[in-house]
Amino acid sequence: MPLLPMPNLPKRVSVLLVEDNEIDASIVLGRLKKFEQISLTWVETRQACLKHLADHHVDAVLLDLNLPDGSGEDLIEQVLAAANCAPVVILTSTDDDQRALAAVQAGCQDWLIKGRADGQLIWRTIAYSMERKVAELARFEAEEAVRHR
């Protein structure tokens, strides 16, 4: 199946990688280093993630769901609130469809299984997540405009 064309994106895309496992983080960092348009920052904890999101604009977040200081739905809720509309993509080490579905239902844009995603798949997932988030926000604004007529 041919790949879909990449969405129109800014020249530089700021991505926050939240991953406590150094090996998993180095794999993602290594796989994305060839994409010059990505500016990637890595943090290891929920606290560092929330601080980074408070201090910096990001275009997307790659989030591990099991951090030493937060996990699961509480972590998702906190990161989504702090991400200022940036899409959140979950990184999971298990092929657990139920957990992935729960993350998407909680507001995440997508999920990737660690170790199975090459750089192109990670980059496309980020790009499509950003595009879907823009469409989602536009739809929400249109619905709000109709409600307030």
PDB file of C-alpha atoms in Angstrom:
ATOM      1  CA  MET A   1       0.000   0.000   0.000  1.00  0.00           C
ATOM      2  CA  PRO A   2       1.514   3.381  -0.969  1.00  0.00           C
ATOM      3  CA  LEU A   3       2.163   5.947   1.727  1.00  0.00           C
ATOM      4  CA  LEU A   4      -0.112   8.945   1.891  1.00  0.00           C
ATOM      5  CA  PRO A   5       1.488  12.301   1.159  1.00  0.00           C
ATOM      6  CA  MET A   6       2.763  14.167   4.186  1.00  0.00           C
ATOM      7  CA  PRO A   7       0.498  16.922   5.475  1.00  0.00           C
ATOM      8  CA  ASN A   8       1.555  20.550   5.188  1.00  0.00           C
ATOM      9  CA  LEU A   9       3.548  21.239   8.333  1.00  0.00           C
ATOM     10  CA  PRO A  10       5.652  24.071   9.706  1.00  0.00           C
ATOM     11  CA  LYS A  11       9.309  24.056   8.642  1.00  0.00           C
ATOM     12  CA  ARG A  12      10.318  23.092  12.194  1.00  0.00           C
ATOM     13  CA  VAL A  13       8.236  20.786  14.356  1.00  0.00           C
ATOM     14  CA  SER A  14       8.948  20.788  18.085  1.00  0.00           C
ATOM     15  CA  VAL A  15       8.363  17.357  19.630  1.00  0.00           C
ATOM     16  CA  LEU A  16       8.634  16.466  23.308  1.00  0.00           C
ATOM     17  CA  LEU A  17       9.627  12.862  23.997  1.00  0.00           C
ATOM     18  CA  VAL A  18       8.614  11.732  27.503  1.00  0.00           C
ATOM     19  CA  GLU A  19      10.324   8.417  28.183  1.00  0.00           C
ATOM     20  CA  ASP A  20      11.996   7.160  31.364  1.00  0.00           C
ATOM     21  CA  ASN A  21      13.831   4.242  29.747  1.00  0.00           C
ATOM     22  CA  GLU A  22      17.125   5.448  28.290  1.00  0.00           C
ATOM     23  CA  ILE A  23      17.305   2.605  25.757  1.00  0.00           C
ATOM     24  CA  ASP A  24      13.772   3.242  24.448  1.00  0.00           C
ATOM     25  CA  ALA A  25      14.482   6.976  24.301  1.00  0.00           C
ATOM     26  CA  SER A  26      17.734   6.465  22.406  1.00  0.00           C
ATOM     27  CA  ILE A  27      15.928   4.261  19.882  1.00  0.00           C
ATOM     28  CA  VAL A  28      13.304   6.953  19.193  1.00  0.00           C
ATOM     29  CA  LEU A  29      15.935   9.716  19.126  1.00  0.00           C
ATOM     30  CA  GLY A  30      18.077   7.679  16.734  1.00  0.00           C
ATOM     31  CA  ARG A  31      15.202   6.882  14.418  1.00  0.00           C
ATOM     32  CA  LEU A  32      14.122  10.532  14.196  1.00  0.00           C
ATOM     33  CA  LYS A  33      17.541  12.186  13.850  1.00  0.00           C
ATOM     34  CA  LYS A  34      17.465  11.995  10.033  1.00  0.00           C
ATOM     35  CA  PHE A  35      14.339  14.189   9.919  1.00  0.00           C
ATOM     36  CA  GLU A  36      15.870  17.656   9.993  1.00  0.00           C
ATOM     37  CA  GLN A  37      12.521  19.418  10.456  1.00  0.00           C
ATOM     38  CA  ILE A  38      12.026  17.788  13.865  1.00  0.00           C
ATOM     39  CA  SER A  39      13.363  19.535  16.934  1.00  0.00           C
ATOM     40  CA  LEU A  40      13.227  16.803  19.582  1.00  0.00           C
ATOM     41  CA  THR A  41      13.517  17.316  23.341  1.00  0.00           C
ATOM     42  CA  TRP A  42      13.694  14.355  25.719  1.00  0.00           C
ATOM     43  CA  VAL A  43      12.554  14.355  29.357  1.00  0.00           C
ATOM     44  CA  GLU A  44      12.270  11.371  31.701  1.00  0.00           C
ATOM     45  CA  THR A  45       9.509  12.202  34.186  1.00  0.00           C
ATOM     46  CA  ARG A  46       5.964  13.537  34.433  1.00  0.00           C
ATOM     47  CA  GLN A  47       7.252  16.495  36.434  1.00  0.00           C
ATOM     48  CA  ALA A  48       9.872  17.372  33.795  1.00  0.00           C
ATOM     49  CA  CYS A  49       7.238  16.980  31.073  1.00  0.00           C
ATOM     50  CA  LEU A  50       4.791  19.335  32.762  1.00  0.00           C
ATOM     51  CA  LYS A  51       7.547  21.890  33.426  1.00  0.00           C
ATOM     52  CA  HIS A  52       8.707  21.751  29.805  1.00  0.00           C
ATOM     53  CA  LEU A  53       5.138  22.187  28.555  1.00  0.00           C
ATOM     54  CA  ALA A  54       4.643  25.166  30.884  1.00  0.00           C
ATOM     55  CA  ASP A  55       7.853  26.836  29.677  1.00  0.00           C
ATOM     56  CA  HIS A  56       7.963  25.935  25.963  1.00  0.00           C
ATOM     57  CA  HIS A  57       5.692  25.579  22.950  1.00  0.00           C
ATOM     58  CA  VAL A  58       5.594  22.078  21.478  1.00  0.00           C
ATOM     59  CA  ASP A  59       3.839  20.858  18.364  1.00  0.00           C
ATOM     60  CA  ALA A  60       3.441  17.265  19.595  1.00  0.00           C
ATOM     61  CA  VAL A  61       4.176  15.000  22.553  1.00  0.00           C
ATOM     62  CA  LEU A  62       5.377  11.378  22.420  1.00  0.00           C
ATOM     63  CA  LEU A  63       4.365  10.009  25.825  1.00  0.00           C
ATOM     64  CA  ASP A  64       5.322   6.805  27.609  1.00  0.00           C
ATOM     65  CA  LEU A  65       2.406   5.769  29.848  1.00  0.00           C
ATOM     66  CA  ASN A  66       4.562   4.305  32.636  1.00  0.00           C
ATOM     67  CA  LEU A  67       6.759   6.944  34.244  1.00  0.00           C
ATOM     68  CA  PRO A  68       8.289   6.759  37.709  1.00  0.00           C
ATOM     69  CA  ASP A  69       6.126   9.666  38.890  1.00  0.00           C
ATOM     70  CA  GLY A  70       2.909   9.090  36.933  1.00  0.00           C
ATOM     71  CA  SER A  71       1.069   6.631  34.758  1.00  0.00           C
ATOM     72  CA  GLY A  72      -2.164   5.759  33.008  1.00  0.00           C
ATOM     73  CA  GLU A  73      -5.224   7.971  32.720  1.00  0.00           C
ATOM     74  CA  ASP A  74      -4.061  10.477  35.351  1.00  0.00           C
ATOM     75  CA  LEU A  75      -0.849  11.043  33.402  1.00  0.00           C
ATOM     76  CA  ILE A  76      -2.748  11.435  30.131  1.00  0.00           C
ATOM     77  CA  GLU A  77      -5.140  13.938  31.693  1.00  0.00           C
ATOM     78  CA  GLN A  78      -2.309  16.053  33.126  1.00  0.00           C
ATOM     79  CA  VAL A  79      -0.276  16.057  29.913  1.00  0.00           C
ATOM     80  CA  LEU A  80      -3.271  16.866  27.712  1.00  0.00           C
ATOM     81  CA  ALA A  81      -4.167  19.790  29.991  1.00  0.00           C
ATOM     82  CA  ALA A  82      -0.600  21.124  29.882  1.00  0.00           C
ATOM     83  CA  ALA A  83       0.018  20.474  26.164  1.00  0.00           C
ATOM     84  CA  ASN A  84      -1.988  23.518  25.030  1.00  0.00           C
ATOM     85  CA  CYS A  85      -3.741  21.663  22.188  1.00  0.00           C
ATOM     86  CA  ALA A  86      -0.615  19.865  20.965  1.00  0.00           C
ATOM     87  CA  PRO A  87      -1.445  16.287  20.008  1.00  0.00           C
ATOM     88  CA  VAL A  88      -0.284  13.517  22.326  1.00  0.00           C
ATOM     89  CA  VAL A  89       0.872  10.194  20.872  1.00  0.00           C
ATOM     90  CA  ILE A  90       1.285   7.307  23.303  1.00  0.00           C
ATOM     91  CA  LEU A  91       4.378   5.098  23.280  1.00  0.00           C
ATOM     92  CA  THR A  92       3.581   1.666  24.627  1.00  0.00           C
ATOM     93  CA  SER A  93       5.727  -1.413  25.103  1.00  0.00           C
ATOM     94  CA  THR A  94       2.816  -3.828  24.788  1.00  0.00           C
ATOM     95  CA  ASP A  95       0.444  -4.603  21.966  1.00  0.00           C
ATOM     96  CA  ASP A  96      -2.559  -3.943  24.236  1.00  0.00           C
ATOM     97  CA  ASP A  97      -5.440  -2.732  22.048  1.00  0.00           C
ATOM     98  CA  GLN A  98      -7.679  -2.034  25.057  1.00  0.00           C
ATOM     99  CA  ARG A  99      -5.124   0.245  26.688  1.00  0.00           C
ATOM    100  CA  ALA A 100      -4.435   2.014  23.400  1.00  0.00           C
ATOM    101  CA  LEU A 101      -8.164   2.507  22.798  1.00  0.00           C
ATOM    102  CA  ALA A 102      -8.568   3.896  26.320  1.00  0.00           C
ATOM    103  CA  ALA A 103      -5.744   6.381  25.643  1.00  0.00           C
ATOM    104  CA  VAL A 104      -7.396   7.556  22.420  1.00  0.00           C
ATOM    105  CA  GLN A 105     -10.770   7.829  24.150  1.00  0.00           C
ATOM    106  CA  ALA A 106      -9.062   9.937  26.833  1.00  0.00           C
ATOM    107  CA  GLY A 107      -7.950  12.408  24.144  1.00  0.00           C
ATOM    108  CA  CYS A 108      -4.662  11.120  22.735  1.00  0.00           C
ATOM    109  CA  GLN A 109      -4.353  11.233  18.964  1.00  0.00           C
ATOM    110  CA  ASP A 110      -2.623   7.900  18.375  1.00  0.00           C
ATOM    111  CA  TRP A 111      -0.274   5.267  19.777  1.00  0.00           C
ATOM    112  CA  LEU A 112       2.896   3.499  18.717  1.00  0.00           C
ATOM    113  CA  ILE A 113       4.418   0.264  19.960  1.00  0.00           C
ATOM    114  CA  LYS A 114       8.011   0.830  21.062  1.00  0.00           C
ATOM    115  CA  GLY A 115      10.575  -1.004  18.996  1.00  0.00           C
ATOM    116  CA  ARG A 116       8.174  -1.722  16.137  1.00  0.00           C
ATOM    117  CA  ALA A 117       8.031   1.767  14.650  1.00  0.00           C
ATOM    118  CA  ASP A 118      10.751   2.954  12.312  1.00  0.00           C
ATOM    119  CA  GLY A 119      11.566   6.648  11.959  1.00  0.00           C
ATOM    120  CA  GLN A 120       9.237   7.124   8.992  1.00  0.00           C
ATOM    121  CA  LEU A 121       6.268   5.667  10.888  1.00  0.00           C
ATOM    122  CA  ILE A 122       6.999   7.765  13.979  1.00  0.00           C
ATOM    123  CA  TRP A 123       7.322  10.924  11.867  1.00  0.00           C
ATOM    124  CA  ARG A 124       4.141  10.199   9.889  1.00  0.00           C
ATOM    125  CA  THR A 125       2.226   9.455  13.101  1.00  0.00           C
ATOM    126  CA  ILE A 126       3.341  12.808  14.542  1.00  0.00           C
ATOM    127  CA  ALA A 127       2.450  14.636  11.315  1.00  0.00           C
ATOM    128  CA  TYR A 128      -0.971  13.034  10.912  1.00  0.00           C
ATOM    129  CA  SER A 129      -1.701  13.584  14.611  1.00  0.00           C
ATOM    130  CA  MET A 130      -0.942  17.266  14.182  1.00  0.00           C
ATOM    131  CA  GLU A 131      -3.185  17.427  11.112  1.00  0.00           C
ATOM    132  CA  ARG A 132      -6.047  15.631  12.908  1.00  0.00           C
ATOM    133  CA  LYS A 133      -5.692  17.936  15.912  1.00  0.00           C
ATOM    134  CA  VAL A 134      -6.006  21.010  13.679  1.00  0.00           C
ATOM    135  CA  ALA A 135      -9.123  19.527  12.038  1.00  0.00           C
ATOM    136  CA  GLU A 136     -10.567  18.609  15.443  1.00  0.00           C
ATOM    137  CA  LEU A 137     -10.055  22.161  16.765  1.00  0.00           C
ATOM    138  CA  ALA A 138     -11.582  23.680  13.605  1.00  0.00           C
ATOM    139  CA  ARG A 139     -14.619  21.416  13.932  1.00  0.00           C
ATOM    140  CA  PHE A 140     -15.001  22.359  17.604  1.00  0.00           C
ATOM    141  CA  GLU A 141     -14.791  26.081  16.780  1.00  0.00           C
ATOM    142  CA  ALA A 142     -17.390  25.691  14.009  1.00  0.00           C
ATOM    143  CA  GLU A 143     -19.749  23.816  16.365  1.00  0.00           C
ATOM    144  CA  GLU A 144     -19.308  26.515  19.001  1.00  0.00           C
ATOM    145  CA  ALA A 145     -20.069  29.239  16.445  1.00  0.00           C
ATOM    146  CA  VAL A 146     -23.280  27.450  15.440  1.00  0.00           C
ATOM    147  CA  ARG A 147     -24.307  27.042  19.097  1.00  0.00           C
ATOM    148  CA  HIS A 148     -23.839  30.745  19.803  1.00  0.00           C
ATOM    149  CA  ARG A 149     -25.892  32.035  16.870  1.00  0.00           C
TER     150      ARG A 149
END
